[in-house]
Short mmCIF file of C-alpha atoms and ligand atoms in Angstrom, two decimals:
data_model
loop_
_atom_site.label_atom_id
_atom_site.label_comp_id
_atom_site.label_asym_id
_atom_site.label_seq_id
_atom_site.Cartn_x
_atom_site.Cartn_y
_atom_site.Cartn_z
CA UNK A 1 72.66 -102.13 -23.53
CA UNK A 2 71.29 -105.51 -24.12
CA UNK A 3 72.96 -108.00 -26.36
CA UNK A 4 76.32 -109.96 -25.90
CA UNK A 5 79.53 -108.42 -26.26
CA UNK A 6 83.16 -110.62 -26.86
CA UNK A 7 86.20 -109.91 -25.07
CA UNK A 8 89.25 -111.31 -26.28
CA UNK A 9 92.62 -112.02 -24.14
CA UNK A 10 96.03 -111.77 -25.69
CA UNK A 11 98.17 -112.28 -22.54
CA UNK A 12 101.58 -111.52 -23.64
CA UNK A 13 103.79 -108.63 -23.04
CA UNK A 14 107.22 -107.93 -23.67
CA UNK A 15 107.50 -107.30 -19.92
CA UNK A 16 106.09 -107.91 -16.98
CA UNK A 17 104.78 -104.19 -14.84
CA UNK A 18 105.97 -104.79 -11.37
CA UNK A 19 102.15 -103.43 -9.96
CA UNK A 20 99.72 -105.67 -13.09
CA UNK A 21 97.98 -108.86 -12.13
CA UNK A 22 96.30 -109.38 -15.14
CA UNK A 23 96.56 -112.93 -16.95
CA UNK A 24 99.91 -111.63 -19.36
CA UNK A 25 103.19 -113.64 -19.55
CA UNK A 26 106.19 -112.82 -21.21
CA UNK A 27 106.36 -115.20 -24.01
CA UNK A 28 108.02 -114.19 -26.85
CA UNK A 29 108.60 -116.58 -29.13
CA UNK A 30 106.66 -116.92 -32.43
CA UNK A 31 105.51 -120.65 -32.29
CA UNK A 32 103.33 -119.94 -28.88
CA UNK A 33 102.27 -116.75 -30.65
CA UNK A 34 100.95 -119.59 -33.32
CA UNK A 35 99.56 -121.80 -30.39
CA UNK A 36 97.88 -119.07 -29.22
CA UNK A 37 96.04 -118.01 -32.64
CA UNK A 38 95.32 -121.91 -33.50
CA UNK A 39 93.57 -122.36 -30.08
CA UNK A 40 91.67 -119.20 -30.17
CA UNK A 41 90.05 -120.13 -33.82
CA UNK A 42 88.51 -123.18 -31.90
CA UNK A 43 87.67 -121.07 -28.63
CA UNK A 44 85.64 -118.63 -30.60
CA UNK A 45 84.42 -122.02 -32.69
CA UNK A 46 82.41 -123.30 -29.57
CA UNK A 47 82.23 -120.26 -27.80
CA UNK A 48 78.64 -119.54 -28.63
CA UNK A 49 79.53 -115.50 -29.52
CA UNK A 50 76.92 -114.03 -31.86
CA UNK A 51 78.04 -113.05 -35.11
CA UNK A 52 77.44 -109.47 -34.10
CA UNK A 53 77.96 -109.31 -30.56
CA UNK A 54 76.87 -105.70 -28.74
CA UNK A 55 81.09 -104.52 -28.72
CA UNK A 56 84.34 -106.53 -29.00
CA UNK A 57 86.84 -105.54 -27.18
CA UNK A 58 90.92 -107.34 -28.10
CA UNK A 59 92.73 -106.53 -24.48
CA UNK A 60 95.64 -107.66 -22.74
CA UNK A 61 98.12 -108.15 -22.15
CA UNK A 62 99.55 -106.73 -25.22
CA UNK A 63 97.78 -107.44 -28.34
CA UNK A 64 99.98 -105.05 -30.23
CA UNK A 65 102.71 -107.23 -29.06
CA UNK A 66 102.00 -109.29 -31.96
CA UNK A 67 104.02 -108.97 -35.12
CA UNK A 68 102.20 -107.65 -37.79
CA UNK A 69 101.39 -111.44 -39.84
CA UNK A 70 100.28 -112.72 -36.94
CA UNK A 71 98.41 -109.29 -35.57
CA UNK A 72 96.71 -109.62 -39.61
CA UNK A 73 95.72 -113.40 -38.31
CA UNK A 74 94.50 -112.55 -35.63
CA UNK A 75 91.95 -110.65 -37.32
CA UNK A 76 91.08 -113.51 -39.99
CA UNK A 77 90.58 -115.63 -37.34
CA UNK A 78 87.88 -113.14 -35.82
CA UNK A 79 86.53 -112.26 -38.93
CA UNK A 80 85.79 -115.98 -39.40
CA UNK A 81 83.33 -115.73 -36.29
CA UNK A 82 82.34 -112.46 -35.72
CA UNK A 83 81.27 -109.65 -38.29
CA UNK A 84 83.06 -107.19 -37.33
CA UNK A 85 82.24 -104.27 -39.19
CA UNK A 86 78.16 -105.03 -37.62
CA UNK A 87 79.81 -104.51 -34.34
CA UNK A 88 78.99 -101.29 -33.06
CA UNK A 89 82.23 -100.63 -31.50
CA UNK A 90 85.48 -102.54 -31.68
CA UNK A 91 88.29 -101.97 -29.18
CA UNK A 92 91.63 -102.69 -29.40
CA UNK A 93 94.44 -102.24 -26.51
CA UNK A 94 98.14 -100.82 -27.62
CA UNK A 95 101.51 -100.72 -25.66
CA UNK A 96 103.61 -97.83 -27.18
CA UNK A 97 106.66 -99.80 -27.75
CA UNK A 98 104.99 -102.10 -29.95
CA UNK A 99 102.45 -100.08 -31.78
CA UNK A 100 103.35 -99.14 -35.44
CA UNK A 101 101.77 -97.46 -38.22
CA UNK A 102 101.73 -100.50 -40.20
CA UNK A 103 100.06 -102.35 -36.91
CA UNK A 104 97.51 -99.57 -36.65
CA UNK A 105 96.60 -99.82 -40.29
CA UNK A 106 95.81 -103.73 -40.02
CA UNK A 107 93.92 -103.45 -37.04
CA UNK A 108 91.47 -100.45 -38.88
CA UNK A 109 91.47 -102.27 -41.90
CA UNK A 110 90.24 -105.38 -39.52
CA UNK A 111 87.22 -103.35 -38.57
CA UNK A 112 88.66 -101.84 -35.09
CA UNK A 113 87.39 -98.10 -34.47
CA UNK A 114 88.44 -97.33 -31.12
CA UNK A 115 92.28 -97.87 -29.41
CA UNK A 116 93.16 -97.68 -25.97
CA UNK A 117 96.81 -97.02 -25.56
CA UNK A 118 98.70 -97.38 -22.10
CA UNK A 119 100.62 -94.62 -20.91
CA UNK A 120 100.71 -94.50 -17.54
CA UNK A 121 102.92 -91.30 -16.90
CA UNK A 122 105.44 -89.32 -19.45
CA UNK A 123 108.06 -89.29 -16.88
CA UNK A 124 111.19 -91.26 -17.69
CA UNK A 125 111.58 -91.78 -13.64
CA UNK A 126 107.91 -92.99 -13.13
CA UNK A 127 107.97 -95.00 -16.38
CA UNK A 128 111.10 -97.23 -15.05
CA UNK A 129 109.45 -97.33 -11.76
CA UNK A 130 106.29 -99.16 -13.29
CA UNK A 131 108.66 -101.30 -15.36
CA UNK A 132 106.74 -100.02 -18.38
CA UNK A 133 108.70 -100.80 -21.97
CA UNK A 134 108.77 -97.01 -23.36
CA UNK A 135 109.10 -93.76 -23.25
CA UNK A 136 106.82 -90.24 -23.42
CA UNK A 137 108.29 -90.13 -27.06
CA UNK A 138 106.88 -93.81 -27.64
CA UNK A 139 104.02 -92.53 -26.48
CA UNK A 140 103.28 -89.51 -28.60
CA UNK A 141 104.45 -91.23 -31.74
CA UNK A 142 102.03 -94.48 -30.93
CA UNK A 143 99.22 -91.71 -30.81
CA UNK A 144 100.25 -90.14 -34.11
CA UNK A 145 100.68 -93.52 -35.67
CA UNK A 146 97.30 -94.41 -35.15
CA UNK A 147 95.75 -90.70 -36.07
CA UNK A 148 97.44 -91.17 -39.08
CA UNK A 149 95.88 -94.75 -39.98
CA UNK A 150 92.91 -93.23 -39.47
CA UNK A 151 91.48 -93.93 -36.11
CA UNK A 152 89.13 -91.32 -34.77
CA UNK A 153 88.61 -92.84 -31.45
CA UNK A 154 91.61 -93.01 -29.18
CA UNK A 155 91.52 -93.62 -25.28
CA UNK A 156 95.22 -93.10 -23.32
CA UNK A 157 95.00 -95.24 -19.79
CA UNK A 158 97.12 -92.76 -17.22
CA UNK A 159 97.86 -93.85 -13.61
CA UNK A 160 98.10 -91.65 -10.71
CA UNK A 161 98.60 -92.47 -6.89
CA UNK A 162 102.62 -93.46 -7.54
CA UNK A 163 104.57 -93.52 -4.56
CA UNK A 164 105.62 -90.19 -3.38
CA UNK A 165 103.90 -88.39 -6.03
CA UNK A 166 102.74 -84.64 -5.17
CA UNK A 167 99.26 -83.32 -7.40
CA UNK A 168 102.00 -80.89 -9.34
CA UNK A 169 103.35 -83.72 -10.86
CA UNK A 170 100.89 -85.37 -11.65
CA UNK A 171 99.25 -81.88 -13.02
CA UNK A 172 101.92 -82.12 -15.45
CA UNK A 173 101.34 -85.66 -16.58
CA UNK A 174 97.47 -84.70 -17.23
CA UNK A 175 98.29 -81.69 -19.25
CA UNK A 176 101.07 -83.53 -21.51
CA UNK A 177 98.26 -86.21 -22.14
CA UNK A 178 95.69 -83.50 -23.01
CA UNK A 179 97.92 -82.10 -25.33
CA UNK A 180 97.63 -85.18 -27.62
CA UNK A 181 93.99 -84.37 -27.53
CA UNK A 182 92.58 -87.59 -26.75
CA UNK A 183 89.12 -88.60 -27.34
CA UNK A 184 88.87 -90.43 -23.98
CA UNK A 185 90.66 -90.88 -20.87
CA UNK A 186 90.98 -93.52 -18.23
CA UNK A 187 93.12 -92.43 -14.76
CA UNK A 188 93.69 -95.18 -12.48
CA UNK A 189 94.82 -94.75 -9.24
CA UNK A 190 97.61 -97.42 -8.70
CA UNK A 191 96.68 -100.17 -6.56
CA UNK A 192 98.67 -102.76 -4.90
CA UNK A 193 97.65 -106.02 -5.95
CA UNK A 194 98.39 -109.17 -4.00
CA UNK A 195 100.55 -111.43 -5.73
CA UNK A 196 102.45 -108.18 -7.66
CA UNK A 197 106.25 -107.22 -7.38
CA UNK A 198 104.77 -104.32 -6.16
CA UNK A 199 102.24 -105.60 -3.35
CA UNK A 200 106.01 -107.77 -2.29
CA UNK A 201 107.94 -104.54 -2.28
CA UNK A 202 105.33 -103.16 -0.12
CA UNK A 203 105.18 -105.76 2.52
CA UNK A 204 108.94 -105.55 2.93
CA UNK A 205 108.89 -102.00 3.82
CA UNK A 206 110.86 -101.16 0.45
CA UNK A 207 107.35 -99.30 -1.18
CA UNK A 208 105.25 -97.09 0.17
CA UNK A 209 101.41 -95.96 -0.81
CA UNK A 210 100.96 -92.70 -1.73
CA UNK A 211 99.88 -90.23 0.51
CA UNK A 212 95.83 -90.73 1.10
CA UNK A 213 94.85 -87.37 1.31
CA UNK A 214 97.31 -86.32 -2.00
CA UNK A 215 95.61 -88.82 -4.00
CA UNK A 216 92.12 -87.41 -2.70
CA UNK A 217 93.26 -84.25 -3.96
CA UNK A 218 94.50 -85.74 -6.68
CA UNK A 219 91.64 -87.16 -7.63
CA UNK A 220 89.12 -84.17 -6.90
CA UNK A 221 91.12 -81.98 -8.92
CA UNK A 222 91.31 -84.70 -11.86
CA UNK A 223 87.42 -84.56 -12.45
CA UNK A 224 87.41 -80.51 -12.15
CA UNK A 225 90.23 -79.91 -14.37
CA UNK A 226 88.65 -82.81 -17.12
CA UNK A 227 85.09 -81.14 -16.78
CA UNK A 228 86.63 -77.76 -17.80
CA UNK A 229 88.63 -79.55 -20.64
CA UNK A 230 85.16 -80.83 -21.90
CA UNK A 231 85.61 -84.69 -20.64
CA UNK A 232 82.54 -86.55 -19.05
CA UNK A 233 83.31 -88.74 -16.35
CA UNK A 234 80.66 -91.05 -16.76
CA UNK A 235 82.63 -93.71 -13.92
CA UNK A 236 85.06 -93.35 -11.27
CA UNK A 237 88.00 -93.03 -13.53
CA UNK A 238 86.81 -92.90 -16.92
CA UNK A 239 86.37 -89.68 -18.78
CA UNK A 240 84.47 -89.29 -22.08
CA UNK A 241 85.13 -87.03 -24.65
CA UNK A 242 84.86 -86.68 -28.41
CA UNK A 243 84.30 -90.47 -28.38
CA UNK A 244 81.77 -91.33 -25.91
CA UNK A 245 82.26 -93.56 -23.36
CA UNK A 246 83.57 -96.91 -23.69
CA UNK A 247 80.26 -99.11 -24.31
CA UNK A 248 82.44 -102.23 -23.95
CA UNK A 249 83.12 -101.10 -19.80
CA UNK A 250 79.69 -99.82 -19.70
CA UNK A 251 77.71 -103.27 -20.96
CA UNK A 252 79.72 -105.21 -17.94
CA UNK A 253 78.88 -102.56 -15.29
CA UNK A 254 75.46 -102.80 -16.27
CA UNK A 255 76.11 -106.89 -15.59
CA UNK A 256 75.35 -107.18 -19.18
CA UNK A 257 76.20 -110.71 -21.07
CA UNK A 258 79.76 -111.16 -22.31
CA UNK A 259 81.30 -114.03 -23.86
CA UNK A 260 85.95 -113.81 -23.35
CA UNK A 261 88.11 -116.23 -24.83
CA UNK A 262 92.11 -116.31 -24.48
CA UNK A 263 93.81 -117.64 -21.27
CA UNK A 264 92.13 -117.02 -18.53
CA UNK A 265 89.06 -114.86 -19.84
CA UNK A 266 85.84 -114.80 -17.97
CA UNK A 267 82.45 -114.80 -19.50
CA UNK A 268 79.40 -114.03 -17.85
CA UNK A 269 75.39 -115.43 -19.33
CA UNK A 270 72.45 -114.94 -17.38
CA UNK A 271 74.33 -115.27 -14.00
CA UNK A 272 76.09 -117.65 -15.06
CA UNK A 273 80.38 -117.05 -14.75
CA UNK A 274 83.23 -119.22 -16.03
CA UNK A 275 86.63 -118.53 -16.16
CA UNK A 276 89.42 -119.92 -18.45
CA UNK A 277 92.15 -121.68 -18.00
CA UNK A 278 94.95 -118.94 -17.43
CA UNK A 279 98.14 -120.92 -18.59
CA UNK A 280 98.66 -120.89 -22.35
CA UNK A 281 99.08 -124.43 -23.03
CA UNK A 282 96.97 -126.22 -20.88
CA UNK A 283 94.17 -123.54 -21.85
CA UNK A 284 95.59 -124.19 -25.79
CA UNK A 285 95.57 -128.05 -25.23
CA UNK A 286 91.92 -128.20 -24.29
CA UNK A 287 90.66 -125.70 -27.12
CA UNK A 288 92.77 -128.35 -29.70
CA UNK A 289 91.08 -130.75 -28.53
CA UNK A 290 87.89 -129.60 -29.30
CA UNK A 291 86.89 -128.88 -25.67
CA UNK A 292 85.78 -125.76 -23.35
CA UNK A 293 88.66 -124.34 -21.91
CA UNK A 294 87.11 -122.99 -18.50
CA UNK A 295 88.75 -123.95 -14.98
CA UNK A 296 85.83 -122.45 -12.94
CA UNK A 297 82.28 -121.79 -13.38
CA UNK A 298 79.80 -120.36 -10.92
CA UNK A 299 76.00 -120.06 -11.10
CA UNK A 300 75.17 -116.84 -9.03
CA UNK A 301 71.82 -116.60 -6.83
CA UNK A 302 69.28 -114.13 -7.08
CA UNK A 303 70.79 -112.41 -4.49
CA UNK A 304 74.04 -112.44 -5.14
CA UNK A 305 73.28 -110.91 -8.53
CA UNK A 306 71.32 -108.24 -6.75
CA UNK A 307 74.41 -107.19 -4.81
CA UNK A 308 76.99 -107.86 -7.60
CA UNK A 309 74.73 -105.29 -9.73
CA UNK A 310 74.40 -102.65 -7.25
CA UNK A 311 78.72 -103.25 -6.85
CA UNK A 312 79.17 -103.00 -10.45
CA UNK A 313 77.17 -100.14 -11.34
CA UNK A 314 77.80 -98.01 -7.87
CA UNK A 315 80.86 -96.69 -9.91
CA UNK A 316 79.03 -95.58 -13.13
CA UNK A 317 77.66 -91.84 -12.40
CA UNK A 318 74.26 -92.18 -12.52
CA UNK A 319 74.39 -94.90 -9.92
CA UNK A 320 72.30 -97.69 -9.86
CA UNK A 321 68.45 -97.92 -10.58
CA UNK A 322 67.50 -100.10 -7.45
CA UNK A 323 63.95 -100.75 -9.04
CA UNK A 324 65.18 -101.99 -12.32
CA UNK A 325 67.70 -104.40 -10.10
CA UNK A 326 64.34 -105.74 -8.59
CA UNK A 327 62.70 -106.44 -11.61
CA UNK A 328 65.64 -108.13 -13.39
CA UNK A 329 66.70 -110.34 -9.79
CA UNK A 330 63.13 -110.80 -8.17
CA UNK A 331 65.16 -109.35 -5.04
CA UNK A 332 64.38 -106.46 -3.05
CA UNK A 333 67.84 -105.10 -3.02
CA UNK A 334 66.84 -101.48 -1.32
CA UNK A 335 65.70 -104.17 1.59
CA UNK A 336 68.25 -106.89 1.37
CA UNK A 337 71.17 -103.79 1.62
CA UNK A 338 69.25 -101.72 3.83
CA UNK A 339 71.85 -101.59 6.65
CA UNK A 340 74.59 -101.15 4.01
CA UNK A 341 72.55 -98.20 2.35
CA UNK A 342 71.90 -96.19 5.33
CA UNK A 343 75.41 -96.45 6.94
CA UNK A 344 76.79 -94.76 3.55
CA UNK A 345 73.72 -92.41 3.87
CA UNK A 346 74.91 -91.47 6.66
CA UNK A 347 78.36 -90.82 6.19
CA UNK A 348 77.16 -88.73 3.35
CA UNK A 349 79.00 -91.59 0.92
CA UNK A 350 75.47 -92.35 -0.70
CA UNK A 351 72.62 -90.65 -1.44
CA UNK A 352 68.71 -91.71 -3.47
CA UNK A 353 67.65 -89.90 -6.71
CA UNK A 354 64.48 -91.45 -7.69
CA UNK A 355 64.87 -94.92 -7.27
CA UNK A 356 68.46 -94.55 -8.64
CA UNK A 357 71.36 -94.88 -5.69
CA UNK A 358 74.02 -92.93 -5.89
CA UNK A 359 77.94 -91.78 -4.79
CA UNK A 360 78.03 -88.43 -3.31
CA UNK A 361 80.99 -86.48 -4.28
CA UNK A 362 82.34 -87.50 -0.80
CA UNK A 363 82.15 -91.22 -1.48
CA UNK A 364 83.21 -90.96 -4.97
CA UNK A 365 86.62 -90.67 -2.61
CA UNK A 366 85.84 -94.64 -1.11
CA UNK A 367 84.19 -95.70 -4.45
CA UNK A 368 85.90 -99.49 -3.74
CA UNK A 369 85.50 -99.15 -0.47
CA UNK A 370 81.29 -98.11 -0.51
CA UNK A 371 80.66 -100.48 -3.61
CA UNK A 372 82.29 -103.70 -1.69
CA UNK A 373 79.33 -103.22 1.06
CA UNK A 374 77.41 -104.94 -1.54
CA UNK A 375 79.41 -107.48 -2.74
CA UNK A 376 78.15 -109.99 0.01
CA UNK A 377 74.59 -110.06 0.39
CA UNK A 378 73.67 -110.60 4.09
CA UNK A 379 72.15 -113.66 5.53
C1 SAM B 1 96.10 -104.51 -17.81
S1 SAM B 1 96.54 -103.23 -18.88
C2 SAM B 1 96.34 -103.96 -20.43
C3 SAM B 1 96.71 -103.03 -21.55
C4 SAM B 1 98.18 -102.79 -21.82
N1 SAM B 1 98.99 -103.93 -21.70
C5 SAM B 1 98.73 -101.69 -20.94
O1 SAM B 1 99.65 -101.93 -20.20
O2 SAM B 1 98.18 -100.60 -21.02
C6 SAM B 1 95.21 -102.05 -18.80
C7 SAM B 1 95.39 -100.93 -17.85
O3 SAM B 1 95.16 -101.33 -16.53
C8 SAM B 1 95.75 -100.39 -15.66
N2 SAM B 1 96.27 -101.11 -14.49
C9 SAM B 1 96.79 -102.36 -14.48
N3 SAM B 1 97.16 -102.69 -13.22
C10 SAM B 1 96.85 -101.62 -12.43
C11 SAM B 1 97.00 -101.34 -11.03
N4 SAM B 1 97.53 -102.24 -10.20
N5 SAM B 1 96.58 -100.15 -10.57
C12 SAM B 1 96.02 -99.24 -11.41
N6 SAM B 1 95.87 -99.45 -12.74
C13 SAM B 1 96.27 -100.63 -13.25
C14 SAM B 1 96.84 -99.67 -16.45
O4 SAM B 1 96.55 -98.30 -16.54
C15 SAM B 1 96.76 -100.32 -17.81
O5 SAM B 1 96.93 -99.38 -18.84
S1 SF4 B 2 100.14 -103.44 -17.43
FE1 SF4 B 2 99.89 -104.07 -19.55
S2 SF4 B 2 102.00 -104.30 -20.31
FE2 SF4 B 2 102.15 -104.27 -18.12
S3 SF4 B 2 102.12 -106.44 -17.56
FE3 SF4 B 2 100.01 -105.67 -17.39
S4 SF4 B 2 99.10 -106.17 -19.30
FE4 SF4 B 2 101.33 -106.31 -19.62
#
């Protein structure tokens, strides 16, 4: 997909989940909900976003954390800059505790067609565990909530891999999301990120990973069991049904141009990368003042946006097209990663179709671990 698409960061949350280390901060008071939507109207001012970019895409944090005045200005504010309803899909994240029918109806009326709600697990134990805000009824009533507005398009983000967790559980889990009859799925499989409560607890011998070989089964048994139920997983843990993919994930694991505003958004032009500001109001201060927001920027080499397109798209299911790399870098990449490509060859982790490379059910299993060989071009 060529074109430019917008993300757009809404970092706060009512709490925060012991195992996130995304850019969200609990803040809850209305005036830096205000700060927030005054800064962003001059973000998106100089941002340089076409008026129809390629997908939008309002994540989080919570952006259904809002109330709903300043959720509906939120949506002026975009509507100033970007045409929505050219926008060929519009995304929208959810939290069940804050979702309502009223919030669903703004955001629909706003021009967003697809919502993303996080879930994470229906069990009361597992939900207090991730420190999440709600419950399984939370859940199903955020889902009917926005049927009922209207929306057509819903994706429910589920996370497996929990400590101690057997496949049977997790069976369950799977089964009481199906039931809503989603339209897409995303399962992650928890990850310990430095810097979390969770990576801490781990370190201190007070967490433990799951099982390896459970969450391999896990896993295995994820795709089967979505293939029957009529879900494509066109990535590592995303699952299409009714609605298609997610275009949005798909344009930046095809390195496509993006443009993110909010605290601490990237963008990415051309191989080009900034990043913003993560604090709110040193990142509000600067948009007030009429300036760019961005606390890093890096201009990528040729070769270095050879590998970072072979690790971006190694996830995706039909791989990478190590031709069409060459043409769009001017970098050999099947030579430049030749070592790395014949290793996972021959560990039966990768394997050629064409000029396309590809994961092998085997190392769909190490799909971090294969994809990183490319991060760092050698030499
Ligand atoms: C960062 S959240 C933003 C949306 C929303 N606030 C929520 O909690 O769903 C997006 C999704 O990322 C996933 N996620 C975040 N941290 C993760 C981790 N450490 N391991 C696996 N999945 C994670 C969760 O499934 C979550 O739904
Ligand atoms: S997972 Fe979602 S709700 Fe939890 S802290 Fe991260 S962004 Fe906020």
């Amino acid at each position: 997909m060529r074109g430019t698409s917008l993300y757009v960061h809404v970092p706060f949350c009512v709490v925060k989940c012991g195992y996130c280390d995304f850019n969200s901060y609990v803040i809850t008071d209305g005036e830096s909900h205000d700060l927030f939507l005054g800064a962003l109207d001059r973000e998106l001012a100089i941002s340089g976003v076409p008026t129809a970019p390629v997908s939008v895409f309002i994540g989080g944090g919570t952006p259904s954390y809002l109330d709903p005045a300043r959720l509906t200005r939120l949506f002026e504010i975009l509507r100033r800059h970007v045409d929505l309803d050219r926008c060929p899909e519009v995304t929208m994240e959810a939290n069940p505790e804050s979702l309502t029918r009223e919030k669903a109806a703004i955001a629909l009326a706003s021009g967003v067609r697809r919502a993303s709600i996080g879930v994470q697990s229906f069990r009361a134990d597992r939900l207090k565990m991730l420190d999440r805000a709600h419950s399984a009824d939370h859940a199903r009533s955020a889902f009917a909530d926005l049927r009922s507005a209207g929306f057509t398009n819903v994706n429910l983000d589920m996370m497996f891999g929990l400590p101690g967790q057997q496949l049977e559980e997790w069976q369950t889990d799977l089964e009481e999301a199906l039931r809503l009859k989603p339209d897409h799925l995303s399962c992650y499989n928890l990850t310990f990120e430095p810097g979390t409560r969770f990576h801490h607890e781990l370190e201190h011998g007070r967490m433990s990973r799951n099982d390896e070989s459970i969450d391999s089964t896990i896993f295995t048994w994820t795709r089967q069991h979505l293939h029957a139920a009529g879900f494509s997983a066109y990535e590592v843990s995303n699952f299409a049904g009714r609605g298609g993919p997610c275009h949005h994930n798909d344009h930046y694991w095809l390195q496509g141009d993006y443009v993110g505003v909010g605290p601490g958004a990237s963008s990415h032009r051309s191989g080009v990368r900034w990043t913003n500001l993560k604090a709110l109001e040193p990142w509000a201060r600067l948009c007030l003042s009429g300036g760019r927001p961005s606390a890093t920027a890096e201009t990528l080499t040729p070769k270095q946006r050879a590998g970072e397109a072979a690790w971006l798209g190694l996830r995706r299911a039909d791989g990478v097209d190590l031709e069409q790399i060459a043409l769009s870098t001017g970098i050999d990449v099947a030579a430049l990663f030749a070592s790395a490509i014949t290793a996972n060859q021959n560990l039966g982790f990768l394997t050629m179709r064409g000029s396309r490379l590809l994961l092998t059910d085997a190392g769909l299993l190490f799909a971090d671990r294969v994809a990183g060989d490319f991060l760092t071009p050698p030499g």
